[in-house]
Coordinates of C-alpha atoms in Angstrom, one line a residue:
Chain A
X1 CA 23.6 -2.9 0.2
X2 CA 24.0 -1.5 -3.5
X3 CA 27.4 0.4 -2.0
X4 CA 28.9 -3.2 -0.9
X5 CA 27.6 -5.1 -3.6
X6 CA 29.0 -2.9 -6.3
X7 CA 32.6 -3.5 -5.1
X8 CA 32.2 -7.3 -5.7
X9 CA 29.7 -7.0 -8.9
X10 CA 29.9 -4.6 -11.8
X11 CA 26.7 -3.0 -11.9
X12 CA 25.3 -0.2 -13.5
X13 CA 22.3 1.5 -12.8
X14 CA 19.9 2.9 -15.7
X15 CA 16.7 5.3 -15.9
X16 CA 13.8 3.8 -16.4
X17 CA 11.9 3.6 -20.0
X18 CA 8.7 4.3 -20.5
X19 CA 8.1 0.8 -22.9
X20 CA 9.8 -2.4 -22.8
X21 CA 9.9 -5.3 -24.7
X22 CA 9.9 -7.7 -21.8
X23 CA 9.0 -6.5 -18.3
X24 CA 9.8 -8.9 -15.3
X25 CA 8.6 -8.2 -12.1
X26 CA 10.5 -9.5 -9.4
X27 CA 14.1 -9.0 -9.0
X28 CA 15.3 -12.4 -7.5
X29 CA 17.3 -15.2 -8.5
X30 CA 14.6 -16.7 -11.7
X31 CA 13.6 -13.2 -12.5
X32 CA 17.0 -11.7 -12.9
X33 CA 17.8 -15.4 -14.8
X34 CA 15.0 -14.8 -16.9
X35 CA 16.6 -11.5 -18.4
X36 CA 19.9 -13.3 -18.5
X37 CA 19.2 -15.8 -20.9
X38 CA 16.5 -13.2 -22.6
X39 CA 19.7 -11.0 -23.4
X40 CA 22.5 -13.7 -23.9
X41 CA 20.8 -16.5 -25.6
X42 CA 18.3 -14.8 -27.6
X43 CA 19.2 -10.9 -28.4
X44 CA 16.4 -9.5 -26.2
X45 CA 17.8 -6.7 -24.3
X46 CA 14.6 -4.4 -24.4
X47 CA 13.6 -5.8 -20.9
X48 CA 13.3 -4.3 -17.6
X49 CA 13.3 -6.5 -14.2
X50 CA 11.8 -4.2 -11.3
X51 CA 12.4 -5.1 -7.9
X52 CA 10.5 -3.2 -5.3
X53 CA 13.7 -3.7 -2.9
X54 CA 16.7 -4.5 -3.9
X55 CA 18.0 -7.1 -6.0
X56 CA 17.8 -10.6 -4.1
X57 CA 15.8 -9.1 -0.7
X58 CA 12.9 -11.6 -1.0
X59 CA 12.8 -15.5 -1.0
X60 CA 16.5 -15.4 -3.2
X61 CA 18.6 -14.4 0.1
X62 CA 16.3 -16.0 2.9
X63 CA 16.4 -20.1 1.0
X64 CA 18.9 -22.9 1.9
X65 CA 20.9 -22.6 -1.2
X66 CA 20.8 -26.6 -1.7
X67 CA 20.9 -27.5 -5.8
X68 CA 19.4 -31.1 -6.1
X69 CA 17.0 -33.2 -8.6
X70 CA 16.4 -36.1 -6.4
X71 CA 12.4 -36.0 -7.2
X72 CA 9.9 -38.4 -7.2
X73 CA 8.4 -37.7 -10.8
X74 CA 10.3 -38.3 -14.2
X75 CA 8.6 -34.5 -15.7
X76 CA 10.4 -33.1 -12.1
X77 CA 13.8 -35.0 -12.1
X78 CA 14.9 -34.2 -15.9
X79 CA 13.9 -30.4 -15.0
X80 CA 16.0 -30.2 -11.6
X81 CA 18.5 -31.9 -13.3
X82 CA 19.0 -29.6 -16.2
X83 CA 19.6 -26.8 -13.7
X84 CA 22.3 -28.8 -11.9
X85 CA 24.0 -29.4 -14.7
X86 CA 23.4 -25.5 -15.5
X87 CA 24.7 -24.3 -11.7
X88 CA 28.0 -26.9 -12.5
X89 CA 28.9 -24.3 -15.4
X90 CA 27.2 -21.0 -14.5
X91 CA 30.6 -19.9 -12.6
X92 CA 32.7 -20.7 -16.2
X93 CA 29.9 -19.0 -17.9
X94 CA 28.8 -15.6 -16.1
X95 CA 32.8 -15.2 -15.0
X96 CA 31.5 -14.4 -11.1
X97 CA 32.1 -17.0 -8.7
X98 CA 29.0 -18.4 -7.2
X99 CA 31.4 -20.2 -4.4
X100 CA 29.4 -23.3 -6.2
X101 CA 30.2 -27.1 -4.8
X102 CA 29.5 -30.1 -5.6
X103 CA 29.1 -32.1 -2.3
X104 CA 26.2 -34.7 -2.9
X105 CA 23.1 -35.2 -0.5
X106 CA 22.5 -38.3 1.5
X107 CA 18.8 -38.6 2.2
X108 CA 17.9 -40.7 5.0
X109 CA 15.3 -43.4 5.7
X110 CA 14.7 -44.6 9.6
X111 CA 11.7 -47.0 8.8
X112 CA 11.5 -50.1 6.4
X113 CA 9.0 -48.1 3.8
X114 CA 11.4 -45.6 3.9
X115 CA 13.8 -47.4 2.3
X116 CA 11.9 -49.5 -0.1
X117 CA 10.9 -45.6 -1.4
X118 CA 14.6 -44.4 -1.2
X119 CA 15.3 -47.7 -3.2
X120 CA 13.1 -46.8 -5.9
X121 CA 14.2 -43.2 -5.6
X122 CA 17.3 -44.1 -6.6
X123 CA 16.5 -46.2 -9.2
X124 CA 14.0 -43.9 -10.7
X125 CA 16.7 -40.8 -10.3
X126 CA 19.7 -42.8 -12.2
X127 CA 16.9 -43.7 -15.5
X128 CA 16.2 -39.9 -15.9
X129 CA 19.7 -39.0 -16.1
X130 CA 20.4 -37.5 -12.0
X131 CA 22.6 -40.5 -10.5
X132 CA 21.4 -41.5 -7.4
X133 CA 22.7 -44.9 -5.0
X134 CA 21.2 -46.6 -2.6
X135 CA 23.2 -47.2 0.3
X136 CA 23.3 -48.6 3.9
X137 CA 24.2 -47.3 7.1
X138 CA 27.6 -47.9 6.5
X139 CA 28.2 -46.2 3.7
X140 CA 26.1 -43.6 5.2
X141 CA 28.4 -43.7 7.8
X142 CA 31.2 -43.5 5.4
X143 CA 29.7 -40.4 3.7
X144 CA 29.1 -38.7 6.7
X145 CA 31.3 -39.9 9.6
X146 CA 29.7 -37.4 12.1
X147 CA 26.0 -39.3 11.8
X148 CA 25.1 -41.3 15.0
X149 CA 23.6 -44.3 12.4
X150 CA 21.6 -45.3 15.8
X151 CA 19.8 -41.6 15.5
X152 CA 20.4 -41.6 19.3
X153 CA 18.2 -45.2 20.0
X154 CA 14.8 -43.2 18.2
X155 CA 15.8 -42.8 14.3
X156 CA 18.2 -45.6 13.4
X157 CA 19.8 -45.0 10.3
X158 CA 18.2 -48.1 7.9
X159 CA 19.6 -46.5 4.6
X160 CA 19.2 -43.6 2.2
X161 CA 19.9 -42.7 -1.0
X162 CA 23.0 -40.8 -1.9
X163 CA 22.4 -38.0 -5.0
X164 CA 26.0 -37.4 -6.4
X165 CA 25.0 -34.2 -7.9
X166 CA 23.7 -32.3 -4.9
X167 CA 25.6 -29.5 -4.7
X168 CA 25.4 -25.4 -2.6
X169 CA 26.0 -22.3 -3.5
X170 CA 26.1 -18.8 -2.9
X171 CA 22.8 -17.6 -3.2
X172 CA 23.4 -13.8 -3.1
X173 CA 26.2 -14.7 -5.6
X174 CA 23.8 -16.2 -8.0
X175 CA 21.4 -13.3 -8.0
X176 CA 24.3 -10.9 -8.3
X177 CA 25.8 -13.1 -11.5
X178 CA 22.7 -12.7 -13.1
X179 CA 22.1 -9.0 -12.3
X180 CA 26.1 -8.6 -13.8
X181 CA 25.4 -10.7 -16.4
X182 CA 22.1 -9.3 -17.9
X183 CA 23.1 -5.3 -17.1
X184 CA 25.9 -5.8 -19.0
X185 CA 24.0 -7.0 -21.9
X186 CA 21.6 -3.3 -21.9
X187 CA 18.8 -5.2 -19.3
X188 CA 17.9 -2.5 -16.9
X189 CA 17.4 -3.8 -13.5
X190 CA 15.5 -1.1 -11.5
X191 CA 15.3 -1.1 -7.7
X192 CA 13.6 0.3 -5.5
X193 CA 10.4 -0.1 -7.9
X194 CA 7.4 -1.8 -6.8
X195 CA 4.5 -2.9 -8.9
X196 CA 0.9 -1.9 -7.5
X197 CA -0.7 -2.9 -10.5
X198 CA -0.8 -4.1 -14.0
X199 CA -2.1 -1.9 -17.3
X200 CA -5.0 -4.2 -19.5
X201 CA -6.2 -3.5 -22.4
X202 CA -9.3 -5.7 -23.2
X203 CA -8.3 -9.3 -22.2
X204 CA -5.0 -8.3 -23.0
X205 CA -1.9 -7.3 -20.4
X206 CA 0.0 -4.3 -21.9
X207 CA 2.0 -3.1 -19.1
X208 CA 2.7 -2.6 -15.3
X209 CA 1.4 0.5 -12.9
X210 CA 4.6 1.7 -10.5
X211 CA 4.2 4.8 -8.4
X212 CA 6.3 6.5 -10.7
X213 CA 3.7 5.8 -13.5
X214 CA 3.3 2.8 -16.1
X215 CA 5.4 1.1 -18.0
X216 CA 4.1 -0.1 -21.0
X217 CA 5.4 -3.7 -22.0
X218 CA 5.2 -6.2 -25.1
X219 CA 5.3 -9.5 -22.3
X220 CA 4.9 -8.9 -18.8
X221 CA 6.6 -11.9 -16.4
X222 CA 5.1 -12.3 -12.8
X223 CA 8.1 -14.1 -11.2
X224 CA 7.1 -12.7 -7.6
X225 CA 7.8 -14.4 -4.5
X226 CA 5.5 -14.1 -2.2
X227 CA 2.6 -12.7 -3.6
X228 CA 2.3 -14.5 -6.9
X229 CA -1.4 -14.9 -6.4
X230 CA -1.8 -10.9 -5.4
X231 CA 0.2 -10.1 -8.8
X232 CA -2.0 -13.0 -11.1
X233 CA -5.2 -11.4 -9.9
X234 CA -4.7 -8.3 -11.5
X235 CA -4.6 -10.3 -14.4
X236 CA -7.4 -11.9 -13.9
X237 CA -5.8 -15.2 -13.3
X238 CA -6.3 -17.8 -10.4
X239 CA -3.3 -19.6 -9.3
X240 CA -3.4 -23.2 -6.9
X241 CA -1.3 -21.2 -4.8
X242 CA -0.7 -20.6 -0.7
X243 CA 2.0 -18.8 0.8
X244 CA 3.4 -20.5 3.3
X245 CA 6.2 -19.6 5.3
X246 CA 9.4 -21.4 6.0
X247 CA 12.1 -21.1 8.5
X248 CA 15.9 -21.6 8.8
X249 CA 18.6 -20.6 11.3
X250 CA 22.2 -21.0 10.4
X251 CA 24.9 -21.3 13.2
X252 CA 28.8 -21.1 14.5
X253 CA 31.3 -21.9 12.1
X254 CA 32.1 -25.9 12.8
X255 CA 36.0 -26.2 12.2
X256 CA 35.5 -29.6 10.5
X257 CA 33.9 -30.3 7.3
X258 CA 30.6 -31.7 7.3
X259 CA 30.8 -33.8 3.9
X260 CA 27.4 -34.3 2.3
X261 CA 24.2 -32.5 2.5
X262 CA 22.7 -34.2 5.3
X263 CA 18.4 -34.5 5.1
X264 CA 15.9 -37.1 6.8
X265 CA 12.6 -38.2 5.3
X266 CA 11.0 -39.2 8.1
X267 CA 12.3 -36.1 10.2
X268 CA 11.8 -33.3 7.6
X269 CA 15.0 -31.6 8.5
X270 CA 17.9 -31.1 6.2
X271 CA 21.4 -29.0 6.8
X272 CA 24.3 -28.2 4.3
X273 CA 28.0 -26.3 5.6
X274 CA 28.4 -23.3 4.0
X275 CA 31.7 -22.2 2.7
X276 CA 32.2 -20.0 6.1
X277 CA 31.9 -23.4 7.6
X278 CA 28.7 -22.4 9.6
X279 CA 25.7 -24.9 9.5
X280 CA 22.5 -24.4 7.4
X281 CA 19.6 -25.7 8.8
X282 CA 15.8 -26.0 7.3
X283 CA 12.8 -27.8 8.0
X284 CA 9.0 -28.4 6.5
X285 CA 7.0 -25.1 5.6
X286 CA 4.7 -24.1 8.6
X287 CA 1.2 -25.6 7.9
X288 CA -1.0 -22.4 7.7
X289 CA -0.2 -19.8 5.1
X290 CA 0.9 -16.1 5.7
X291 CA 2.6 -13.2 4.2
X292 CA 4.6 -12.9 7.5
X293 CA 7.9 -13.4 7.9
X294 CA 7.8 -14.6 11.9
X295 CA 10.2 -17.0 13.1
X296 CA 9.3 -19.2 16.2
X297 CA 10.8 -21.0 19.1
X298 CA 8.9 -24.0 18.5
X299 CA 10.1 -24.4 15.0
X300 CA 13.8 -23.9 16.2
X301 CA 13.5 -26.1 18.9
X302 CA 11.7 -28.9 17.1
X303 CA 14.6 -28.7 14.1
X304 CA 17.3 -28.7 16.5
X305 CA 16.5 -31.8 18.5
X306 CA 16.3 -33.8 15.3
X307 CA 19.0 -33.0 14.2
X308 CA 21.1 -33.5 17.3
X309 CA 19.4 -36.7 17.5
X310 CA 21.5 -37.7 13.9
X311 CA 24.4 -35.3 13.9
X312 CA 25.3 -35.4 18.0
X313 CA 28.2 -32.7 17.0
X314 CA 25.3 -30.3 16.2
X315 CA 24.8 -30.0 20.2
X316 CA 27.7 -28.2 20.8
X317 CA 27.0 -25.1 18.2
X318 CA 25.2 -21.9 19.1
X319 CA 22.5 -20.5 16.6
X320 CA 23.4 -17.4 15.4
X321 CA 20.0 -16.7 13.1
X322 CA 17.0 -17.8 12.2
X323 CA 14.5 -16.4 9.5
X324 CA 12.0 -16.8 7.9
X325 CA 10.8 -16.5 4.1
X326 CA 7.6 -17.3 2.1
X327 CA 7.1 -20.1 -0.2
X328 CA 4.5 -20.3 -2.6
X329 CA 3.3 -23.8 -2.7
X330 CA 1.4 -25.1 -5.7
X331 CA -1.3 -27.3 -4.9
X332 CA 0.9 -30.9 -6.7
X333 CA 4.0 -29.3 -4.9
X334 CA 5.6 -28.5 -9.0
X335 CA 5.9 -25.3 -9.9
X336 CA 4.1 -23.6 -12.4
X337 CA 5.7 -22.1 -15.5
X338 CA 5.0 -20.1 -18.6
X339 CA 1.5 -19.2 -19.9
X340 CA -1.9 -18.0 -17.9
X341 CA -4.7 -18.0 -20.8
X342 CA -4.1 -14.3 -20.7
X343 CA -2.1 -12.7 -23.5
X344 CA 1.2 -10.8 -22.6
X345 CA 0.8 -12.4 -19.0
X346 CA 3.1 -15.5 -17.9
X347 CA 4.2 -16.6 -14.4
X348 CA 7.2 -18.0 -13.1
X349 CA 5.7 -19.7 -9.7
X350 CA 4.7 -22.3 -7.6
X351 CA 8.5 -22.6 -6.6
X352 CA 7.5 -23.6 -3.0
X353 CA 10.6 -24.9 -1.2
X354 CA 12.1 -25.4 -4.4
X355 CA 13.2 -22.4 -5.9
X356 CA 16.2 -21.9 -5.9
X357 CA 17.7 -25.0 -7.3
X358 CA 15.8 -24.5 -10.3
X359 CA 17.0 -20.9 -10.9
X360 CA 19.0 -21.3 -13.9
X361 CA 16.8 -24.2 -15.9
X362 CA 13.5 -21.8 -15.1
X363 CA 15.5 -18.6 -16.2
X364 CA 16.4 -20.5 -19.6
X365 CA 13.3 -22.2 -20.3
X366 CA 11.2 -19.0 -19.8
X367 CA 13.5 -16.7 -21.9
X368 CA 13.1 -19.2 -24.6
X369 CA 9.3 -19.0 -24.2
X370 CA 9.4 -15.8 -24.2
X371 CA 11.7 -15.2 -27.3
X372 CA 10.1 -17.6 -29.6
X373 CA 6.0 -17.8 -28.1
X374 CA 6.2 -21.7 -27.3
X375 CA 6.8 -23.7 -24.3
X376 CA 10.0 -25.8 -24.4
X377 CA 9.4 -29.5 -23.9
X378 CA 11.1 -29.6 -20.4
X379 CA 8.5 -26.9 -19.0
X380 CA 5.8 -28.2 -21.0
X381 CA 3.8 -30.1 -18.1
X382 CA 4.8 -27.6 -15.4
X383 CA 2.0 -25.0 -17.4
X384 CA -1.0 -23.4 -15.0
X385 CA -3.4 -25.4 -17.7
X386 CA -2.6 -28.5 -16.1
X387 CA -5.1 -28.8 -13.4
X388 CA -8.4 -28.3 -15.1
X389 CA -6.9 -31.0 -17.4
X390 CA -6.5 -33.5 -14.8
X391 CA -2.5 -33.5 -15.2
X392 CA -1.2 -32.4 -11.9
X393 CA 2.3 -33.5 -11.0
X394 CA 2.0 -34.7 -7.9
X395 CA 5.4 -34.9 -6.1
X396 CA 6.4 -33.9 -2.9
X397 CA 9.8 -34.9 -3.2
X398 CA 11.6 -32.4 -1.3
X399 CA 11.7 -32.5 2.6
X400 CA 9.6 -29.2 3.2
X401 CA 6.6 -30.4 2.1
X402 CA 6.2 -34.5 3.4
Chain B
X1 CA 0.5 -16.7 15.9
X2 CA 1.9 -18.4 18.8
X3 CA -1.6 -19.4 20.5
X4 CA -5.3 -19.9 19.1
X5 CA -7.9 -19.6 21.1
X6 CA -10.5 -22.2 21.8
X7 CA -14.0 -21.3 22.3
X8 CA -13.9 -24.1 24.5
X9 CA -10.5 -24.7 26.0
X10 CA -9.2 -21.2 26.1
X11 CA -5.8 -19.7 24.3
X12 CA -3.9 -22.7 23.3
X13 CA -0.5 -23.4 21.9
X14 CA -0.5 -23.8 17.9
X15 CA 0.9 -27.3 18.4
X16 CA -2.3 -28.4 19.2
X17 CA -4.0 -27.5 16.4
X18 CA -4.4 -28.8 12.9
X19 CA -5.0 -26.5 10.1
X20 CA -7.9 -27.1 7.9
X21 CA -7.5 -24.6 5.2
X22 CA -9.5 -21.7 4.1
X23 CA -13.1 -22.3 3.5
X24 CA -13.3 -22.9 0.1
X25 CA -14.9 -20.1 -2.2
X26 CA -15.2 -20.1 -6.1
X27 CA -15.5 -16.6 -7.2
X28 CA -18.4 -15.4 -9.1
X29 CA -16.5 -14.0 -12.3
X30 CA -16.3 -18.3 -12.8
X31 CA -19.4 -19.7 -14.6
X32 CA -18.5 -22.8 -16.0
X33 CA -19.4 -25.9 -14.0
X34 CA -16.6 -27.9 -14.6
X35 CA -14.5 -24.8 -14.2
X36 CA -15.9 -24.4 -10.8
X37 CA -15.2 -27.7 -10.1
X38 CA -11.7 -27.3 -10.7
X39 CA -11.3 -24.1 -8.9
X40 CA -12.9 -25.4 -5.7
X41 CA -10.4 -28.8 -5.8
X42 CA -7.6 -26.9 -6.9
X43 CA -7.1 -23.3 -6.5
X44 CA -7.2 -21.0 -3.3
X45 CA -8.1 -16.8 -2.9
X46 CA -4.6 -16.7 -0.8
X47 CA -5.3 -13.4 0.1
X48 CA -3.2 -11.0 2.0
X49 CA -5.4 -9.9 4.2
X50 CA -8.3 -11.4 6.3
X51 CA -9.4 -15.0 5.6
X52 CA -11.9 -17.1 7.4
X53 CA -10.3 -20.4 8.0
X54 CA -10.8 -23.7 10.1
X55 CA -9.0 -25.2 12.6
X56 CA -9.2 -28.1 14.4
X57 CA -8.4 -28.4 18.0
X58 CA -6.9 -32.0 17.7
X59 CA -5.0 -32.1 20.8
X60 CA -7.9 -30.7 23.2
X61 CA -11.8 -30.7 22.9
X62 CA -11.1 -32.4 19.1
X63 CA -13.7 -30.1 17.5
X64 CA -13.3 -27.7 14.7
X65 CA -13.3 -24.0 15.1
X66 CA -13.5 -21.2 12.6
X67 CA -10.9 -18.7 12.7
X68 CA -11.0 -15.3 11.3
X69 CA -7.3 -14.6 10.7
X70 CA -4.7 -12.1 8.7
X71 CA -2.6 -13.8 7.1
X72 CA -0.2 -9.8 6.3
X73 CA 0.6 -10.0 9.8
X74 CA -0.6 -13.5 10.8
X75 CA -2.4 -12.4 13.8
X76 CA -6.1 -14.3 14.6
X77 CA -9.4 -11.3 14.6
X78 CA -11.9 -13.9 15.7
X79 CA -12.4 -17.0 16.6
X80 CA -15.6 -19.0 16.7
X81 CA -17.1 -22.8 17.7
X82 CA -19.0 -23.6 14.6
X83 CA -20.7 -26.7 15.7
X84 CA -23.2 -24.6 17.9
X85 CA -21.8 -24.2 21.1
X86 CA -20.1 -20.8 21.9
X87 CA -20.6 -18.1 19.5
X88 CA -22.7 -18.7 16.2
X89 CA -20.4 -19.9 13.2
X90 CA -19.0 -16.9 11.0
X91 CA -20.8 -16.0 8.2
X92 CA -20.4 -18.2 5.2
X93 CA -19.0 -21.3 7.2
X94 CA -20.5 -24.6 7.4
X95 CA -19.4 -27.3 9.6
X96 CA -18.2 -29.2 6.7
X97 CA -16.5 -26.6 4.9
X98 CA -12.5 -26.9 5.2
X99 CA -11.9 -30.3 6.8
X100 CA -9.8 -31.7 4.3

């Protein structure tokens, strides 16, 4: 992977320090991000991101690659919607192409509740800044001329809300601008490094044990996939966290273009074209958690009917994958950001089935933490501190976790 | 996990259960009450590794069952009827533990 990903990205590898500044654990998409904005924004290039595979191998390469902020919550939508805005530019800004498109996503409603909510979605969407429009079945059907708007006789189509700014891209790309981006600045990115342990001293977290040994660290940033909770207990910290895991499949190229992103409330199943023309489909998170990465039948089966049900095109297409990867959930379905109550100890978590989209405005927001020891406003109620003050954000606005 | 089995229907498909969560524990090294209180709403062990759980066998005998299962390779170790018929209930559970 490093061979074929060095011809498209200029990497270069370093040794290992024994002390860093900054050490982030986790080499994916808000890690990697993380180090970026540490090194380009703010002058901090003493920082390390160890990956205990290579760069982008967890939950960064296995997501849907769908950028959105259609949430349900004003504290999620301004968030989401910073990072759209941030994807929009990253390309003009890193100099790698991310193969980033703007493309919208029509979210559909088949009951009369459902669009009263996608009504209000839309309305609540537009006031913090992400436009959103209601609109009917025809328009739907003008968005998206491939959707049956009779949902075969079971799901009729009764309306949706279209989000102008949901966009795809790349996500291997993204990691890789990052990784470019923050090597290039002195970060040294270190594969091949996993972390079995963290170095305290007193209450205090002052570095991180590898099998090669420990690196000592002024700030050390959990942005694991996976096994957030595994990594937060060596610090002593409790997270609201499950690992659940989530499945995909992607299939044949289709020789038309499928316009919007296509995703139903009611039937929890969304699917975007990527640029090789192949369809992307996801679903809900499977409801008990685990730390494998199975894929089932079931799961394929039950996405596929759905979505043949809307899209009848979708009939005629073979599967070519399916996979799986693990989402941490948060127990409000927000993620959680910044500091633990432990010093030299934040996480970058709770990302669910909404990591990716955020990459860039989580990246930022931490490295600004981070260089100046306080929380930005826009992160500022996404801290771990909110649940035993009664502030959970509450918002399952994204069709993985209805 | 493709199947669960029921202590009293047998191996079942896992589309005819419902998950109920693990059973809730608050760890020791947490002293404060309200704390507790918090950790028992809001925050879960989510270990990698064994975790005694509860299911509920909605589409069958509609009773709930606790599961001893590891969630590394998501493969079930036991499984046990906790409302006193078939095996006595794992240790630790309570028949109203979980059922949220």
């Amino acid at each position: 992977v490093n061979e074929f990903v060095e011809t498209l990205v200029g990497l270069t590898w370093h040794e290992p320090r024994r002390a860093y500044d900054v050490v982030i654990i986790g080499g994916g998409g808000h890690g990697l991000a993380t180090a970026y904005y540490l090194a380009t924004r703010h002058g901090i290039t003493n920082v390390a991101v160890l990956e205990r595979d290579y760069i982008g191998s967890g939950n960064s390469g296995r997501n849907t690659t769908i950028i959105r902020a259609n949430y349900g919550i004003p504290e999620s939508i301004r968030f989401y919607q910073h990072a759209v805005e941030l994807y929009a530019s990253l390309e003009e800004e890193t100099g790698c192409w991310i193969m980033h498109a703007t493309k919208g996503i029509l979210w559909l409603t088949h009951t009369v509740t459902g669009v009263r909510a996608e009504r209000a979605r839309a309305l609540l969407n537009t006031a913090c800044g992400a436009p959103t429009t209601f609109v009917g079945p025809e328009e739907a059907v003008a968005l998206c001329p491939q959707l049956d708007p009779s949902g075969a006789g079971r799901y009729p189509v009764l309306g949706g809300s279209f989000h102008h700014g949901g966009a795809t891209a790349r996500h291997d790309r993204v990691v890789w601008a990052y990784a470019q981006g923050a090597m290039r600045a002195g970060v040294h990115v270190l594969q091949g490094t996993p972390v079995v342990g963290l170095v305290r001293d007193g209450d205090r977290v002052t570095g991180v044990r590898t099998p090669d040994g420990t690196i000592a660290a002024g700030v050390v940033l959990s942005a694991v996939g996976g096994h957030a909770t595994v990594v937060a207990d060596w610090a002593g910290v409790r997270l609201p966290i499950r690992t659940h895991p989530l499945q995909a499949f992607v299939t044949n190229a289709y020789a038309q273009a499928l316009g919007p992103i296509v995703s139903s409330t009611e039937l929890l199943v969304y699917v975007s074209q990527t640029a090789r023309g192949q369809l992307l489909f996801g679903a809900e998170f499977d409801a008990q958690p685990t730390y494998a990465r199975h894929t089932t039948y079931p799961t394929l089966q039950s996405v596929a009917r759905k979505m043949m049900t809307l899209l009848p095109f979708t009939r005629d297409l073979r599967v070519l994958r399916q996979w799986t990867g693990s989402c941490d959930v948060s127990a409000d379905f927000s993620p959680i950001l910044g500091k633990t109550g432990v010093d030299g100890f934040l996480v970058s978590t709770g990302w669910g089935t909404w990591g990716f989209k955020a990459i860039p405005a989580g990246g930022e927001q931490l490295a600004e933490l981070i260089a100046t020891g306080k929380t930005p406003p826009l992160i500022a109620p996404f801290s771990l501190s909110r649940f035993a003050a009664d502030h959970a954000l509450a918002d399952q606005g994204s069709t993985g976790t209805r | 996990m493709i199947r669960l089995t029921c202590p009293n229907c047998g191996p079942r498909p896992l589309e005819e259960w419902r998950y109920g969560g693990e059973t809730p524990s608050v760890p020791d090294s947490v002293t404060d009450p309200a704390a507790r209180n918090v950790d028992r709403v809001w925050f879960s062990d989510n270990v990698d590794g064994p975790v005694v759980e509860r299911w509920y066998h909605l589409a069958g005998c509609r009773r709930w069952t606790t599961v001893l299962r590891d969630t590394h390779t998501d493969t079930v170790l036991e499984s046990r009827s906790s409302d006193g018929a078939g095996v006595a209930a794992a240790p630790g559970a309570h028949p109203d533990d979980g059922g949220h």
